[in-house]
XYZ file of N, CA and C in Angstrom:
249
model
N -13.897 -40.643 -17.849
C -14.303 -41.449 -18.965
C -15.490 -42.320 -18.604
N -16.185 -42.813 -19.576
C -17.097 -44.399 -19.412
C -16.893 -45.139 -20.114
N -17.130 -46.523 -19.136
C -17.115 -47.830 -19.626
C -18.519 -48.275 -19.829
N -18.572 -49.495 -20.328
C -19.879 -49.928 -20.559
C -19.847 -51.683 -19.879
N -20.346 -52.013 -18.961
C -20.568 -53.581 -18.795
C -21.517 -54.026 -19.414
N -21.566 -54.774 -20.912
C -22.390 -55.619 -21.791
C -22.185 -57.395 -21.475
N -23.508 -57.581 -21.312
C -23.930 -58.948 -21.636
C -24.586 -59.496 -22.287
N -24.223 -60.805 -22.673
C -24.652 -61.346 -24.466
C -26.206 -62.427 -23.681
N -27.172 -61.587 -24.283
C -28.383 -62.259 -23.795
C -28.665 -63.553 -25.031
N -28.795 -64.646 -24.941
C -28.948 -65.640 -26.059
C -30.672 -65.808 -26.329
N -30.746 -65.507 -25.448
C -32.320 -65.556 -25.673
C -32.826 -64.395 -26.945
N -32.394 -62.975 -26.663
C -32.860 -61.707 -27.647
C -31.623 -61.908 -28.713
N -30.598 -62.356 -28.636
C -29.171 -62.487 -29.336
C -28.546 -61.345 -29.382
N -28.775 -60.354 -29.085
C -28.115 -59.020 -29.007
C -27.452 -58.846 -27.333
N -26.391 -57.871 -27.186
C -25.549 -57.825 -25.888
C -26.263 -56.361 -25.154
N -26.717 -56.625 -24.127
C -27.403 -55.712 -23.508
C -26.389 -54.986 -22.400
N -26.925 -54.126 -22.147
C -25.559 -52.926 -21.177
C -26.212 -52.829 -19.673
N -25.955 -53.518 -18.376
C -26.251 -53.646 -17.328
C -25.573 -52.759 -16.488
N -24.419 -51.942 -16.568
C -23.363 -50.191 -15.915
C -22.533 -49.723 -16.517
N -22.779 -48.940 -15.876
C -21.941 -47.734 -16.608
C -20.466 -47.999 -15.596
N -19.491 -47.805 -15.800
C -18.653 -47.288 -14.790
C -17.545 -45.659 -15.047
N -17.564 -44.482 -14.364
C -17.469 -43.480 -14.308
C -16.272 -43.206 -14.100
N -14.790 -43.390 -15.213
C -13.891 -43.410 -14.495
C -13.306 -42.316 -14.772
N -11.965 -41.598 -13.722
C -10.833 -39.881 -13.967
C -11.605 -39.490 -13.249
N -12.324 -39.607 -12.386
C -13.186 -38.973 -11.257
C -12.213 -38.263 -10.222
N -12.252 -36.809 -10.305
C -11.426 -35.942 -9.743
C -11.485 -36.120 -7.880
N -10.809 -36.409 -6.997
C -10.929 -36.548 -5.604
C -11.754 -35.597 -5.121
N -11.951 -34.297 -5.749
C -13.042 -33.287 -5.275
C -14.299 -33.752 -4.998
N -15.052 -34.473 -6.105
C -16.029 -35.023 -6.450
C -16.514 -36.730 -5.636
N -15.467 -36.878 -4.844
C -15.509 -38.381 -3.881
C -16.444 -37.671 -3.024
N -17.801 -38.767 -2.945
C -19.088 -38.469 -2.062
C -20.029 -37.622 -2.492
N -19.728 -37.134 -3.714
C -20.633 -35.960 -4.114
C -21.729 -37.181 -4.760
N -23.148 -37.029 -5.228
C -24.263 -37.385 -5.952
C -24.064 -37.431 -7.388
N -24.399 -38.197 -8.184
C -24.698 -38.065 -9.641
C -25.804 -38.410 -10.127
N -26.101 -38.468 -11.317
C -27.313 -38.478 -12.024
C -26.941 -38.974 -13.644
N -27.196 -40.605 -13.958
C -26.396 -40.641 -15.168
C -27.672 -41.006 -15.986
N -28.016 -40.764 -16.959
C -28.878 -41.144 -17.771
C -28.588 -41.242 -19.377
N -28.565 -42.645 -19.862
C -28.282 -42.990 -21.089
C -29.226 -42.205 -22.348
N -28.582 -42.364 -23.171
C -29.402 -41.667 -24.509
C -29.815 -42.401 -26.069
N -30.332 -42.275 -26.198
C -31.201 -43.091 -27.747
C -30.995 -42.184 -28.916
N -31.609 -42.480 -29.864
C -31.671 -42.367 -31.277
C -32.417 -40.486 -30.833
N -31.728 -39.456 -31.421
C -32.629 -38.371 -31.470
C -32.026 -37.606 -29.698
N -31.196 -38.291 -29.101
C -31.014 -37.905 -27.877
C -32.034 -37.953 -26.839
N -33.063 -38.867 -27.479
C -34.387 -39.213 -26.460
C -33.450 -40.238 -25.332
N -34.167 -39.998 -23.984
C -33.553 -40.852 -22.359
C -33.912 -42.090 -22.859
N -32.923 -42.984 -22.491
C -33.181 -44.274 -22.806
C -33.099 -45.313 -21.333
N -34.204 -45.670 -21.510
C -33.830 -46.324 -19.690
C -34.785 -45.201 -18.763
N -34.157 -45.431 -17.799
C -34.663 -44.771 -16.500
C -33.414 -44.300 -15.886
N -33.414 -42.692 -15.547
C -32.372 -42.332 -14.971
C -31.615 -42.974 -13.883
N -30.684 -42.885 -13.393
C -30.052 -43.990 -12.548
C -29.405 -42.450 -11.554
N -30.151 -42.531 -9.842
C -29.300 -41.552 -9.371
C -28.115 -42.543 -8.017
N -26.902 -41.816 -7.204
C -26.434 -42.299 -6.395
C -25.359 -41.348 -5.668
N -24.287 -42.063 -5.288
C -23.259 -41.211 -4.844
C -22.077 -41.752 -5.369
N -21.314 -41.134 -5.338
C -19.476 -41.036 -5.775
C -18.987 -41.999 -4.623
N -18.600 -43.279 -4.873
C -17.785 -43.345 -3.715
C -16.506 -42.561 -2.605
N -16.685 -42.834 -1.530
C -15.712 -41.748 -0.571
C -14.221 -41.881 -1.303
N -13.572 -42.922 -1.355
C -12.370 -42.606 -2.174
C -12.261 -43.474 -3.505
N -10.961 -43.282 -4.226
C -10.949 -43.675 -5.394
C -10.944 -42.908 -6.643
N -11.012 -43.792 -7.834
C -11.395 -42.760 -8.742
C -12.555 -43.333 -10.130
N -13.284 -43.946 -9.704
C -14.138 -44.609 -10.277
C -15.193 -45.395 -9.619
N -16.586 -44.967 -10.348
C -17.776 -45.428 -9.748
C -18.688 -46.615 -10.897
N -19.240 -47.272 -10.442
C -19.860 -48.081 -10.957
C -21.328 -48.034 -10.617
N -21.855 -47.385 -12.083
C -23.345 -47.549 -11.892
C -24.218 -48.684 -12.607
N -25.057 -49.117 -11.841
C -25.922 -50.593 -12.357
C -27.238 -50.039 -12.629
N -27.273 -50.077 -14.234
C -28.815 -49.533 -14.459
C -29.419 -50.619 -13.856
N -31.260 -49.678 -13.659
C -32.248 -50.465 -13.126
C -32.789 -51.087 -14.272
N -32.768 -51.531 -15.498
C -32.902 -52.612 -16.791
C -31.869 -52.116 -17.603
N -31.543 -53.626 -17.749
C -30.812 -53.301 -18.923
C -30.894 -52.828 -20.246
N -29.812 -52.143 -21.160
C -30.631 -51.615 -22.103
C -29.519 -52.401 -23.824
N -30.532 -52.400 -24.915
C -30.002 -53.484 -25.527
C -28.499 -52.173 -26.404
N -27.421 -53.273 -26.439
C -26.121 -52.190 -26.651
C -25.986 -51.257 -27.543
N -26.606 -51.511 -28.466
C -26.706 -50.987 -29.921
C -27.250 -49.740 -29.464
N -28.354 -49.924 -29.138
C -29.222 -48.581 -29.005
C -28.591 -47.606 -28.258
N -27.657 -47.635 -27.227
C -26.650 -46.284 -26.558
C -26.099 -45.711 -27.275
N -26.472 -44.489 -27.936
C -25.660 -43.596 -28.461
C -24.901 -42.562 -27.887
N -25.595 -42.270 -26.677
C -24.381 -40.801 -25.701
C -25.078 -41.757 -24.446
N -24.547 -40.942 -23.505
C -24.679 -40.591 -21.826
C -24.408 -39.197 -21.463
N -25.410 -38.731 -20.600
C -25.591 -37.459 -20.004
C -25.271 -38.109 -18.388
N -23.992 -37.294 -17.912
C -23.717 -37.369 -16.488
C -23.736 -36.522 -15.781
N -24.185 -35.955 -14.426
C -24.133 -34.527 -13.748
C -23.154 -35.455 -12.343
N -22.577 -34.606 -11.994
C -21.777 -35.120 -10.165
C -22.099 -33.380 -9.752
N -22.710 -33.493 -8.345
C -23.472 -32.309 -7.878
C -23.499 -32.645 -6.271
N -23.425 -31.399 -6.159
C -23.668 -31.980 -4.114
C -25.095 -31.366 -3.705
């Protein structure tokens, strides 16, 4: 599944989305690479792809986009886990 970590910027007044977190993450997939990249209006990339790794155990990863993006505008997420 995904979660979304939103924060309420007072300055823009809208709640902006600072990670994703990646959770049901199968033990196969602990240490493997991903590639998560959010999506906009039209399925255009929204943001800048965000790459990393799976942590070694567990079952959930937490990714911290590199800007935040304002909440409204996330309509999907495209995720790959790949070695």
């Amino acid at each position: 599944g995904v979660t979304y970590t939103n924060v309420y910027d007072a300055t823009t007044g809208v709640y902006d989305t600072s990670a994703v977190q990646l959770t049901g993450i199968a033990p196969a997939c602990n240490s493997l690479k991903y590639q998560v990249q959010l999506k906009g209006t039209g399925g255009a990339a929204l943001g800048a792809e965000v790459t990393g790794t799976i942590p070694a155990s567990g079952t959930t990863a937490t990714v911290t986009l590199a800007a935040a993006q304002p909440a409204a505008s996330i309509l999907g997420i495209s995720v790959v886990i790949y070695s």
